[in-house]
Coordinates of C-alpha atoms in Angstrom, one line a residue:
Chain A
X1 CA 3.6 -28.7 63.5
X2 CA 0.8 -27.4 65.7
X3 CA -1.1 -24.4 64.0
X4 CA -1.7 -21.3 66.4
X5 CA -5.3 -20.1 65.8
X6 CA -5.7 -17.9 68.5
X7 CA -2.7 -15.6 69.9
X8 CA -2.8 -13.3 72.5
X9 CA 0.0 -10.9 73.4
X10 CA 0.2 -9.0 76.4
X11 CA -3.4 -7.7 76.3
X12 CA -4.1 -4.8 78.8
X13 CA -7.5 -3.5 79.7
X14 CA -8.7 -1.0 82.3
X15 CA -12.2 0.0 83.2
X16 CA -13.0 3.4 84.4
X17 CA -16.1 3.0 86.4
X18 CA -17.7 6.0 88.5
X19 CA -18.4 5.5 92.2
X20 CA -21.2 7.8 93.5
X21 CA -20.5 9.8 96.4
X22 CA -24.0 11.8 97.3
X23 CA -26.2 13.1 94.7
X24 CA -24.0 15.1 92.4
X25 CA -20.4 13.9 93.3
X26 CA -18.6 11.1 91.9
X27 CA -15.2 9.6 91.9
X28 CA -13.5 7.7 88.9
X29 CA -12.4 4.4 89.8
X30 CA -9.6 2.4 87.5
X31 CA -10.3 -1.2 87.3
X32 CA -7.5 -3.0 85.8
X33 CA -8.9 -6.2 84.3
X34 CA -6.1 -7.3 82.5
X35 CA -2.7 -6.6 83.2
X36 CA -0.8 -8.4 80.4
X37 CA -2.3 -11.6 79.2
X38 CA -0.6 -13.6 76.7
X39 CA -1.3 -17.1 75.2
X40 CA -1.5 -19.2 72.2
X41 CA -4.2 -21.6 71.3
X42 CA -3.5 -24.3 68.8
X43 CA -6.0 -26.1 66.1
X44 CA -8.2 -28.5 67.7
X45 CA -7.6 -27.7 71.2
X46 CA -9.9 -27.0 74.1
X47 CA -8.3 -24.3 76.3
X48 CA -9.8 -23.5 79.5
X49 CA -9.6 -20.1 81.0
X50 CA -9.9 -20.9 84.5
X51 CA -10.3 -18.3 87.3
X52 CA -12.6 -16.8 90.1
X53 CA -15.3 -13.9 89.4
X54 CA -13.6 -11.0 88.3
X55 CA -10.2 -12.5 87.2
X56 CA -10.5 -11.3 83.7
X57 CA -11.8 -14.3 81.9
X58 CA -14.9 -12.6 80.0
X59 CA -13.0 -9.4 79.2
X60 CA -10.3 -11.8 77.4
X61 CA -13.2 -13.6 75.7
X62 CA -14.7 -10.1 74.6
X63 CA -11.5 -9.0 73.1
X64 CA -10.9 -12.1 71.3
X65 CA -14.6 -12.1 69.8
X66 CA -14.0 -8.4 68.7
X67 CA -16.7 -6.9 71.2
X68 CA -14.3 -5.0 73.3
X69 CA -11.2 -3.1 72.3
X70 CA -8.2 -3.4 74.4
X71 CA -6.2 -0.6 75.8
X72 CA -2.9 -2.2 74.4
X73 CA -1.5 -5.5 73.3
X74 CA -2.7 -7.6 70.3
X75 CA -4.7 -10.6 69.5
X76 CA -5.1 -12.6 66.3
X77 CA -7.8 -15.1 65.3
X78 CA -6.6 -17.5 62.5
X79 CA -3.9 -14.8 61.5
X80 CA -6.4 -11.9 61.7
X81 CA -6.0 -9.0 64.1
X82 CA -9.2 -8.6 66.2
X83 CA -9.3 -4.9 66.1
X84 CA -7.8 -4.1 62.6
X85 CA -9.5 -6.9 61.0
X86 CA -12.7 -7.5 63.1
X87 CA -14.9 -8.4 60.0
X88 CA -12.6 -10.9 59.2
X89 CA -12.5 -12.5 62.8
X90 CA -16.1 -12.4 63.0
X91 CA -16.4 -14.7 60.1
X92 CA -14.3 -17.2 61.9
X93 CA -16.0 -17.5 65.3
X94 CA -19.1 -18.8 67.0
X95 CA -19.8 -17.3 70.5
X96 CA -21.5 -18.2 73.4
X97 CA -21.7 -15.3 76.2
X98 CA -24.6 -15.9 78.5
X99 CA -26.9 -18.6 79.3
X100 CA -30.0 -16.7 80.1
X101 CA -30.5 -14.3 77.7
X102 CA -29.7 -13.1 74.1
X103 CA -33.0 -14.4 72.4
X104 CA -36.3 -13.1 71.6
X105 CA -38.5 -14.1 74.4
X106 CA -41.6 -14.3 72.1
X107 CA -40.3 -16.7 69.7
X108 CA -39.7 -20.3 69.7
X109 CA -36.3 -22.0 69.9
X110 CA -36.6 -22.9 66.0
X111 CA -37.7 -19.3 65.1
X112 CA -34.8 -17.8 66.8
X113 CA -32.2 -19.7 65.2
X114 CA -34.0 -19.1 61.8
X115 CA -33.7 -15.4 62.6
X116 CA -29.9 -15.6 63.5
X117 CA -29.2 -17.9 60.7
X118 CA -30.6 -15.3 58.3
X119 CA -28.6 -12.6 60.2
X120 CA -25.6 -14.7 59.7
X121 CA -26.0 -15.2 56.0
X122 CA -27.9 -18.6 55.6
X123 CA -30.6 -18.6 53.4
X124 CA -33.3 -20.9 52.0
X125 CA -33.3 -24.4 52.2
X126 CA -29.5 -24.4 53.7
X127 CA -30.7 -22.3 56.7
X128 CA -33.6 -24.6 57.4
X129 CA -31.4 -27.9 57.3
X130 CA -28.7 -26.1 59.3
X131 CA -31.3 -25.1 62.1
X132 CA -33.0 -28.5 61.9
X133 CA -29.6 -30.2 62.1
X134 CA -28.4 -28.1 65.1
X135 CA -31.7 -28.5 67.1
X136 CA -31.0 -32.1 66.8
X137 CA -27.5 -31.8 67.6
X138 CA -28.1 -30.2 70.9
X139 CA -30.8 -32.2 72.1
X140 CA -33.7 -29.6 72.0
X141 CA -35.7 -31.9 69.4
X142 CA -35.3 -35.0 71.5
X143 CA -36.6 -32.7 74.6
X144 CA -39.7 -31.8 72.3
X145 CA -38.6 -28.2 73.1
X146 CA -37.7 -26.8 69.5
X147 CA -41.1 -25.2 69.3
X148 CA -41.7 -23.7 72.5
X149 CA -41.3 -20.1 73.3
X150 CA -37.9 -19.2 74.4
X151 CA -39.5 -17.3 77.6
X152 CA -40.8 -20.9 78.5
X153 CA -37.4 -22.7 78.4
X154 CA -35.6 -24.0 81.2
X155 CA -31.8 -22.8 81.9
X156 CA -30.7 -25.9 80.2
X157 CA -32.6 -25.6 77.0
X158 CA -31.6 -21.9 76.7
X159 CA -27.7 -22.9 77.1
X160 CA -28.5 -25.5 74.4
X161 CA -29.9 -23.1 72.1
X162 CA -27.0 -20.7 72.8
X163 CA -24.8 -23.5 71.8
X164 CA -26.7 -24.0 68.8
X165 CA -26.4 -20.6 67.5
X166 CA -22.7 -20.5 68.2
X167 CA -22.3 -23.3 65.5
X168 CA -25.1 -21.8 62.9
X169 CA -22.0 -20.7 60.7
X170 CA -20.0 -24.0 61.3
X171 CA -17.0 -21.9 62.5
X172 CA -13.7 -23.1 63.1
X173 CA -13.3 -21.2 66.3
X174 CA -15.7 -21.3 69.4
X175 CA -15.4 -18.9 72.4
X176 CA -17.8 -20.2 75.2
X177 CA -18.0 -17.9 78.3
X178 CA -19.2 -20.3 81.1
X179 CA -21.6 -22.4 79.1
X180 CA -22.6 -24.3 81.7
X181 CA -23.0 -21.9 84.3
X182 CA -26.1 -23.0 86.6
X183 CA -27.3 -25.7 84.4
X184 CA -28.8 -29.0 85.4
X185 CA -26.2 -32.2 85.1
X186 CA -28.0 -33.7 82.0
X187 CA -27.5 -30.1 79.9
X188 CA -23.9 -29.7 81.5
X189 CA -23.0 -33.1 80.1
X190 CA -24.4 -32.6 76.9
X191 CA -22.4 -29.5 76.4
X192 CA -19.4 -30.8 77.7
X193 CA -19.6 -33.9 75.3
X194 CA -20.5 -31.6 72.3
X195 CA -17.4 -29.5 73.0
X196 CA -15.0 -32.4 73.2
X197 CA -16.7 -34.0 69.9
X198 CA -16.4 -30.9 67.9
X199 CA -12.7 -30.1 69.0
X200 CA -11.5 -33.7 68.7
X201 CA -13.4 -35.2 66.0
X202 CA -14.0 -31.7 63.6
X203 CA -10.8 -30.0 64.9
X204 CA -12.4 -27.0 65.9
X205 CA -10.6 -24.8 68.4
X206 CA -12.3 -23.9 71.6
X207 CA -11.7 -21.3 74.3
X208 CA -14.0 -22.4 77.3
X209 CA -14.1 -20.1 80.5
X210 CA -15.4 -21.6 83.5
X211 CA -14.7 -21.4 87.3
X212 CA -15.8 -24.9 87.9
X213 CA -12.4 -26.9 88.3
X214 CA -14.0 -30.4 87.9
X215 CA -15.4 -29.2 84.5
X216 CA -12.1 -27.6 83.4
X217 CA -10.3 -30.7 84.5
X218 CA -12.8 -33.3 82.7
X219 CA -13.5 -31.0 79.3
X220 CA -9.8 -29.0 78.9
X221 CA -6.8 -30.1 76.8
X222 CA -5.0 -27.3 78.5
X223 CA -5.6 -24.7 81.1
X224 CA -4.9 -21.1 81.6
X225 CA -5.1 -20.0 85.1
X226 CA -6.0 -16.6 85.3
X227 CA -6.2 -14.3 88.4
X228 CA -6.4 -10.6 88.8
X229 CA -6.1 -10.0 85.4
X230 CA -2.9 -12.1 84.7
X231 CA -2.4 -15.6 83.5
X232 CA -0.7 -17.4 86.9
X233 CA -0.1 -20.8 85.3
X234 CA -0.6 -22.9 82.2
X235 CA -0.5 -26.4 81.3
X236 CA -2.5 -29.7 80.9
X237 CA -4.3 -30.5 84.4
X238 CA -1.4 -33.0 85.1
X239 CA 0.9 -30.6 84.4
X240 CA -0.4 -27.8 86.5
X241 CA -1.0 -30.5 89.5
X242 CA 2.9 -31.2 89.3
X243 CA 3.7 -27.5 89.3
X244 CA 2.6 -27.0 93.0
X245 CA 5.2 -28.4 95.8
X246 CA 2.3 -30.1 98.0
X247 CA 0.9 -32.7 95.8
X248 CA -0.4 -35.7 97.2
X249 CA -2.1 -36.4 100.5
X250 CA -1.7 -39.8 102.3
X251 CA -5.1 -40.4 104.3
X252 CA -4.6 -43.3 106.6
X253 CA -7.2 -44.5 109.3
X254 CA -5.8 -46.6 112.1
X255 CA -7.1 -48.3 115.3
X256 CA -5.0 -48.2 118.4
X257 CA -3.1 -45.8 120.7
X258 CA -3.8 -42.3 119.8
X259 CA -0.3 -40.9 120.6
X260 CA 1.3 -41.4 117.0
X261 CA 3.5 -38.4 116.6
X262 CA 6.7 -40.3 117.3
X263 CA 6.1 -42.9 115.0
X264 CA 5.2 -40.6 112.2
X265 CA 8.2 -38.5 113.0
X266 CA 10.6 -41.3 113.0
X267 CA 10.1 -41.2 109.2
X268 CA 11.2 -37.8 108.8
X269 CA 7.6 -36.3 108.7
X270 CA 7.2 -33.2 110.7
X271 CA 3.9 -31.9 109.6
X272 CA 0.9 -33.9 109.7
X273 CA -2.9 -33.8 110.9
X274 CA -4.1 -36.3 113.2
X275 CA -8.0 -36.4 114.3
X276 CA -9.8 -38.8 116.5
X277 CA -13.1 -40.3 114.6
X278 CA -15.3 -42.5 116.7
X279 CA -12.2 -44.4 118.5
X280 CA -10.1 -44.4 115.3
X281 CA -7.6 -42.1 114.6
X282 CA -7.5 -40.2 110.9
X283 CA -4.0 -39.1 109.6
X284 CA -3.5 -37.0 106.7
X285 CA 0.1 -36.4 105.6
X286 CA 0.7 -33.9 102.7
X287 CA 4.0 -35.2 100.7
X288 CA 5.1 -34.7 97.1
X289 CA 6.4 -38.6 96.7
X290 CA 4.1 -40.9 98.9
X291 CA 5.4 -43.9 97.4
X292 CA 8.8 -43.4 99.0
X293 CA 7.2 -43.6 102.8
X294 CA 4.3 -45.8 102.3
X295 CA 6.2 -48.9 102.6
X296 CA 8.1 -47.9 105.9
X297 CA 4.9 -46.1 107.3
X298 CA 2.8 -49.3 106.8
X299 CA 5.3 -51.5 108.4
X300 CA 5.9 -48.9 111.4
X301 CA 2.1 -48.9 112.3
X302 CA 1.6 -52.5 112.0
X303 CA 4.9 -53.0 113.9
X304 CA 3.6 -51.1 116.7
X305 CA 0.5 -53.0 116.9
X306 CA -2.1 -50.7 114.9
X307 CA -4.6 -51.9 112.5
X308 CA -4.9 -50.1 109.5
X309 CA -8.7 -49.5 108.8
X310 CA -8.0 -47.7 105.6
X311 CA -5.4 -46.0 103.1
X312 CA -6.0 -43.9 100.5
X313 CA -3.6 -41.5 98.7
X314 CA -5.5 -38.4 97.3
X315 CA -4.3 -36.5 94.2
X316 CA -4.1 -32.9 94.3
X317 CA -7.2 -31.3 92.6
X318 CA -7.0 -28.3 90.1
X319 CA -8.9 -26.5 93.3
X320 CA -5.4 -27.0 95.1
X321 CA -3.4 -25.9 92.1
X322 CA -5.6 -22.7 91.8
X323 CA -5.6 -21.8 95.3
X324 CA -1.6 -22.2 95.2
X325 CA -1.2 -20.0 92.3
X326 CA -4.1 -17.3 93.5
X327 CA -2.4 -17.0 96.8
X328 CA 1.0 -16.5 94.9
X329 CA -0.2 -13.9 93.2
X330 CA -2.1 -11.9 95.8
X331 CA 1.1 -11.6 97.8
Chain B
X1 CA -21.8 -13.0 49.6
X2 CA -23.4 -10.1 47.7
X3 CA -24.8 -6.8 49.4
X4 CA -28.1 -7.7 48.0
X5 CA -28.1 -11.0 49.5
X6 CA -27.0 -9.8 52.8
X7 CA -29.8 -7.0 52.9
X8 CA -32.7 -9.6 51.8
X9 CA -31.3 -12.0 54.6
X10 CA -31.6 -9.3 57.3
X11 CA -35.0 -8.3 55.7
X12 CA -36.1 -11.8 55.8
X13 CA -35.1 -12.0 59.6
X14 CA -36.8 -9.0 60.5
X15 CA -39.9 -9.6 58.9
X16 CA -40.1 -13.1 60.1
X17 CA -39.5 -12.0 63.7
X18 CA -41.9 -9.2 63.4
X19 CA -44.7 -11.1 61.8
X20 CA -44.5 -14.5 64.0
X21 CA -44.8 -12.2 67.1
X22 CA -47.7 -10.2 66.0
X23 CA -49.6 -13.1 64.4
X24 CA -49.1 -14.9 67.7
X25 CA -50.2 -11.9 69.8
X26 CA -53.3 -10.9 67.6
X27 CA -54.1 -8.3 70.1
X28 CA -51.2 -6.0 68.7
X29 CA -52.8 -6.3 65.2
X30 CA -56.4 -5.4 66.6
X31 CA -54.9 -2.5 68.6
X32 CA -52.7 -1.2 65.4
X33 CA -56.2 -1.1 63.4
X34 CA -58.1 0.7 66.3
X35 CA -55.3 3.1 67.0
X36 CA -56.3 5.7 64.4
X37 CA -59.7 5.7 65.3
X38 CA -59.0 6.2 69.2
X39 CA -56.8 8.9 68.4
X40 CA -59.6 10.4 66.2
X41 CA -62.2 10.1 68.8
X42 CA -59.8 11.9 71.4
X43 CA -59.0 14.7 69.3
X44 CA -62.7 15.4 68.0
X45 CA -63.9 15.5 71.7
X46 CA -61.1 18.2 72.4
X47 CA -61.8 20.0 69.1
X48 CA -65.6 20.2 69.7
X49 CA -65.1 21.4 73.3
X50 CA -63.4 24.6 72.0
X51 CA -65.1 25.0 68.4
X52 CA -67.4 23.6 65.8
X53 CA -67.1 21.4 63.1
X54 CA -68.2 23.8 60.7
X55 CA -65.7 26.5 61.5
X56 CA -62.9 23.7 60.9
X57 CA -64.4 22.8 57.6
X58 CA -64.8 26.3 56.6
X59 CA -61.1 27.3 57.5
X60 CA -59.3 24.3 56.4
X61 CA -61.9 22.8 53.8
X62 CA -61.7 19.4 55.0
X63 CA -63.7 17.5 57.5
X64 CA -62.2 17.3 60.9
X65 CA -62.8 13.6 61.0
X66 CA -61.0 12.8 57.7
X67 CA -57.8 15.3 58.5
X68 CA -57.3 13.8 62.1
X69 CA -57.8 10.2 61.2
X70 CA -55.4 10.8 58.5
X71 CA -53.2 12.6 61.1
X72 CA -53.5 9.9 63.4
X73 CA -52.7 7.2 60.9
X74 CA -49.7 9.3 60.0
X75 CA -48.4 9.8 63.3
X76 CA -48.9 6.0 64.2
X77 CA -46.9 4.8 61.4
X78 CA -44.1 7.5 61.1
X79 CA -43.3 7.7 65.1
X80 CA -44.1 3.8 65.5
X81 CA -41.2 3.0 62.8
X82 CA -39.0 5.8 64.4
X83 CA -39.8 4.5 68.0
X84 CA -39.0 1.1 66.9
X85 CA -35.8 2.2 65.5
X86 CA -34.9 4.3 68.5
X87 CA -35.6 2.1 71.3
X88 CA -34.3 -1.0 69.1
X89 CA -30.7 -0.9 70.6
X90 CA -31.6 -0.7 73.9
X91 CA -34.1 -3.5 73.5
X92 CA -31.3 -5.2 71.9
X93 CA -29.0 -4.9 74.6
X94 CA -32.1 -5.9 77.2
X95 CA -32.7 -9.1 75.3
X96 CA -28.9 -9.6 75.3
X97 CA -28.7 -10.0 71.6
X98 CA -26.4 -6.9 70.9
X99 CA -23.1 -9.0 70.8
X100 CA -24.6 -11.7 68.1
X101 CA -25.7 -8.8 66.1
X102 CA -22.2 -7.0 66.2
X103 CA -20.7 -10.2 65.2
X104 CA -23.2 -10.8 62.2
X105 CA -21.7 -9.7 58.7
X106 CA -24.8 -7.6 58.2
X107 CA -23.8 -3.9 57.9
X108 CA -25.6 -1.7 60.4
X109 CA -27.3 0.3 57.7
X110 CA -28.9 -2.5 56.3
X111 CA -30.3 -3.6 59.6
X112 CA -31.9 -0.4 60.5
X113 CA -33.2 -0.2 57.0
X114 CA -34.7 -3.5 57.3
X115 CA -36.4 -2.9 60.7
X116 CA -39.2 -0.5 59.5
X117 CA -39.7 -2.2 56.1
X118 CA -41.9 -5.2 57.4
X119 CA -43.7 -2.6 59.6
X120 CA -45.0 -1.0 56.4
X121 CA -47.0 -4.0 55.7
X122 CA -48.6 -3.6 58.9
X123 CA -49.0 0.1 57.9
X124 CA -50.6 -0.4 54.8
X125 CA -53.0 -3.1 56.5
X126 CA -54.1 -0.6 59.3
X127 CA -54.4 2.2 56.4
X128 CA -56.9 -0.1 54.4
X129 CA -58.7 -1.0 57.4
X130 CA -58.9 2.5 59.0
X131 CA -58.4 5.4 56.3
X132 CA -59.7 3.7 53.5
X133 CA -63.4 3.1 54.4
X134 CA -64.0 6.6 56.3
X135 CA -62.7 8.3 53.1
X136 CA -64.7 6.3 50.6
X137 CA -67.8 6.8 52.9
X138 CA -67.0 10.6 52.7
X139 CA -65.7 11.4 49.1
X140 CA -66.8 8.1 47.4
X141 CA -64.1 7.2 44.4
X142 CA -62.2 10.4 45.1
X143 CA -62.0 9.4 48.8
X144 CA -60.4 5.8 47.5
X145 CA -57.8 7.7 45.6
X146 CA -57.0 10.3 48.1
X147 CA -56.7 7.6 51.0
X148 CA -54.5 5.3 48.6
X149 CA -52.2 8.3 47.9
X150 CA -52.2 9.4 51.7
X151 CA -51.1 5.5 52.7
X152 CA -48.3 5.6 49.9
X153 CA -47.2 9.2 51.2
X154 CA -47.3 7.7 54.8
X155 CA -44.9 4.8 53.9
X156 CA -42.6 7.1 52.0
X157 CA -42.3 9.4 55.0
X158 CA -41.5 6.6 57.2
X159 CA -38.8 5.4 54.9
X160 CA -37.1 8.9 54.5
X161 CA -36.9 9.2 58.2
X162 CA -34.7 6.0 58.6
X163 CA -31.3 7.8 58.2
X164 CA -32.1 10.7 60.1
X165 CA -33.0 8.7 63.1
X166 CA -29.7 6.5 62.6
X167 CA -28.1 10.0 63.0
X168 CA -30.0 10.7 66.3
X169 CA -29.4 7.2 67.4
X170 CA -25.6 7.3 67.4
X171 CA -25.4 10.9 68.7
X172 CA -27.5 10.3 71.7
X173 CA -26.4 6.5 72.4
X174 CA -22.7 8.0 72.3
X175 CA -23.2 11.2 74.4
X176 CA -26.2 10.2 76.4
X177 CA -24.5 7.2 77.5
X178 CA -27.4 4.9 76.2
X179 CA -30.1 6.5 78.6
X180 CA -33.7 5.7 77.5
X181 CA -34.8 8.9 79.2
X182 CA -33.0 10.9 76.5
X183 CA -35.7 9.1 74.1
X184 CA -38.7 10.3 76.0
X185 CA -37.5 13.8 75.5
X186 CA -37.1 13.4 72.0
X187 CA -40.2 11.8 71.1
X188 CA -42.2 15.1 71.8
X189 CA -39.9 17.1 70.0
X190 CA -40.0 14.9 67.0
X191 CA -43.6 15.1 67.3
X192 CA -43.7 18.8 67.0
X193 CA -41.3 19.1 64.6
X194 CA -43.2 16.5 61.9
X195 CA -46.0 19.0 62.2
X196 CA -48.7 16.4 62.3
X197 CA -51.2 18.1 64.4
X198 CA -49.6 21.6 64.2
X199 CA -49.0 22.1 60.5
X200 CA -45.9 23.5 59.8
X201 CA -47.0 26.3 57.7
X202 CA -48.3 27.9 60.8
X203 CA -45.4 27.5 62.5
X204 CA -42.7 30.4 63.8
X205 CA -39.9 31.0 61.4
X206 CA -37.2 29.1 63.6
X207 CA -39.6 26.3 64.3
X208 CA -40.2 26.0 60.4
X209 CA -36.6 25.8 59.7
X210 CA -35.9 23.2 62.3
X211 CA -38.8 21.1 61.0
X212 CA -37.6 21.4 57.4
X213 CA -34.3 19.6 58.4
X214 CA -36.8 16.5 59.4
X215 CA -37.3 14.7 56.2
X216 CA -40.7 13.3 56.6
X217 CA -42.0 16.8 57.7
X218 CA -42.2 17.6 54.2
X219 CA -44.0 14.4 53.1
X220 CA -46.5 15.3 56.2
X221 CA -47.1 18.9 54.8
X222 CA -47.7 17.3 51.2
X223 CA -50.5 15.0 53.0
X224 CA -52.0 17.9 54.9
X225 CA -52.1 19.9 51.6
X226 CA -53.7 17.0 49.7
X227 CA -56.4 16.5 52.3
X228 CA -57.2 20.4 52.2
X229 CA -57.0 20.4 48.4
X230 CA -54.2 22.7 48.2
X231 CA -51.4 20.6 46.6
X232 CA -50.2 21.4 43.0
X233 CA -47.8 19.2 41.4
X234 CA -45.0 21.4 41.4
X235 CA -45.0 22.1 44.9
X236 CA -45.6 18.4 45.6
X237 CA -42.4 17.5 43.4
X238 CA -40.6 20.3 45.7
X239 CA -41.9 18.8 48.9
X240 CA -40.7 15.0 47.8
X241 CA -37.7 16.3 46.5
X242 CA -36.8 17.9 49.6
X243 CA -37.6 14.8 51.6
X244 CA -35.6 12.2 49.3
X245 CA -32.8 14.7 49.0
X246 CA -32.6 14.9 53.1
X247 CA -32.7 11.1 53.0
X248 CA -29.8 10.6 50.7
X249 CA -28.0 13.5 52.7
X250 CA -28.6 11.8 56.2
X251 CA -27.2 8.3 55.0
X252 CA -23.5 9.2 55.4
X253 CA -24.3 11.0 58.6
X254 CA -26.4 8.0 59.9
X255 CA -23.8 5.5 59.1
X256 CA -21.2 7.3 60.7
X257 CA -23.1 8.1 63.6
X258 CA -24.0 4.6 64.2
X259 CA -20.4 3.4 63.6
X260 CA -19.2 6.2 66.3
X261 CA -21.6 4.7 68.5
X262 CA -20.5 1.2 67.8
X263 CA -16.9 2.0 68.2
X264 CA -17.6 3.7 71.6
X265 CA -19.4 0.7 72.5
X266 CA -16.4 -1.7 71.8
X267 CA -14.3 0.7 73.6
X268 CA -16.4 0.1 76.8
X269 CA -17.4 -3.2 76.1
X270 CA -20.4 -4.7 74.8
X271 CA -22.9 -5.8 77.6
X272 CA -23.1 -9.5 77.6
X273 CA -24.7 -10.1 81.0

């Protein structure tokens, strides 16, 4: 039976901001950051919280990490309530909230980790060993950057150090808020690999926010799509793709007569795009089950004297899924 | 993990961060040693322009160089540490480390106590390099004893200030919306209430009462009385008793005030960017 590690039930959070109107006057504005977010994350899972800027990703992570009290709703981490038992929750989590900041500029990466290790209760030899291990794990030792000042670090190095800090206490739960934002490809890849390893080999439970669809698809076991403070869909990347009506695209490039309308319509396809490119014709047909029409389509073209230059079936991307659901919630 | 080991850990962390930074930026250390002398020169220039050295000695019974060097040292250490504490939450926010401190298992009181303690080592060093040689030069062996007494009293003044500062931090950050400008108003006010440059016994009654509520002001008075040779044992015990009593009395207020601010912070969300 799957063990529930993070549970959120109907989380609601509103922020009150003040909009300046002239020198002395101001107008209060209420921003609804979360409008009833519920989800469950099981042990050893990497769950992506995917959404655009302002969707409520960071607010959700802050609530789970006990850094923000929700207006209503509840959340638990390993059975501990995030408001009533915040102290117990904090013992179980490792957080990584921003890449650029969060360390002392005038200390080296190693010194910064030693500082936080001491704050997190590690002492003596245990602290030194853990810091040494983590510097190696995230690749800072390999880059020769462990003993450089934090202010001299590149964004990628800062992210690696932030990731190492999240692991200082070897917590069973990791909350990572856009951990690869703005990073160079090697650093992003390193962090993604580590995330997968920690979840799948060590059984850590990871909540991973991102607005990078590609990343969500390759890292996460399951994805929660969040938009305007609501979870609009959830499932594995494949399950999500199967949820949207327009699923696949047949992209066929042919050589021959440019008037293909009748030929395609004879297969019962009403909607398609045809564009001439360098004397060829590129045709895009959006359809749920391309395998059903592929054979007659090819036969039709070939039978009518067309030469097929290329034929590709494009799978929908998570971006398509996201745009579909985002469109639904905004209506 | 026991409370003691938690405190020792946070003390180690704060000491490590401070000493690593100071020894890396040695000019800070040099400036800290020179600072009491710089203040002394500045005050003496102003003092000599309005009166003579002899009048000062006649009235107070102490050389102005000694009085103001000791005052400058006292001020630097006590206000330096309180500044450090007052600005620390804003500095933590600016660095982006507040969320990581909040999720650490260390109680807030421990951290606020641990922040000034390593600075006391620096204060000790600057006391030994500034106050001690001048007082030995002026008063010989008695100067050595007196300078050590002033240094120890200064360290006590710094420690007894902590819960009071915590109470102030909680209140001004909760109701002052974490505005650093509020601190700039607070600093000169504390400077006056401490009575370092304007002795407490010369203050009007209202200011005297307000000053008496600030724990280190009692120690400051003790230092001043020691320097002018008017400190007897009973009165000194009374002053230290008042300072320590206020230190203990402010602990719950400080802890409550900080937790109030933290709750307020969690309600609005800890800044993470």
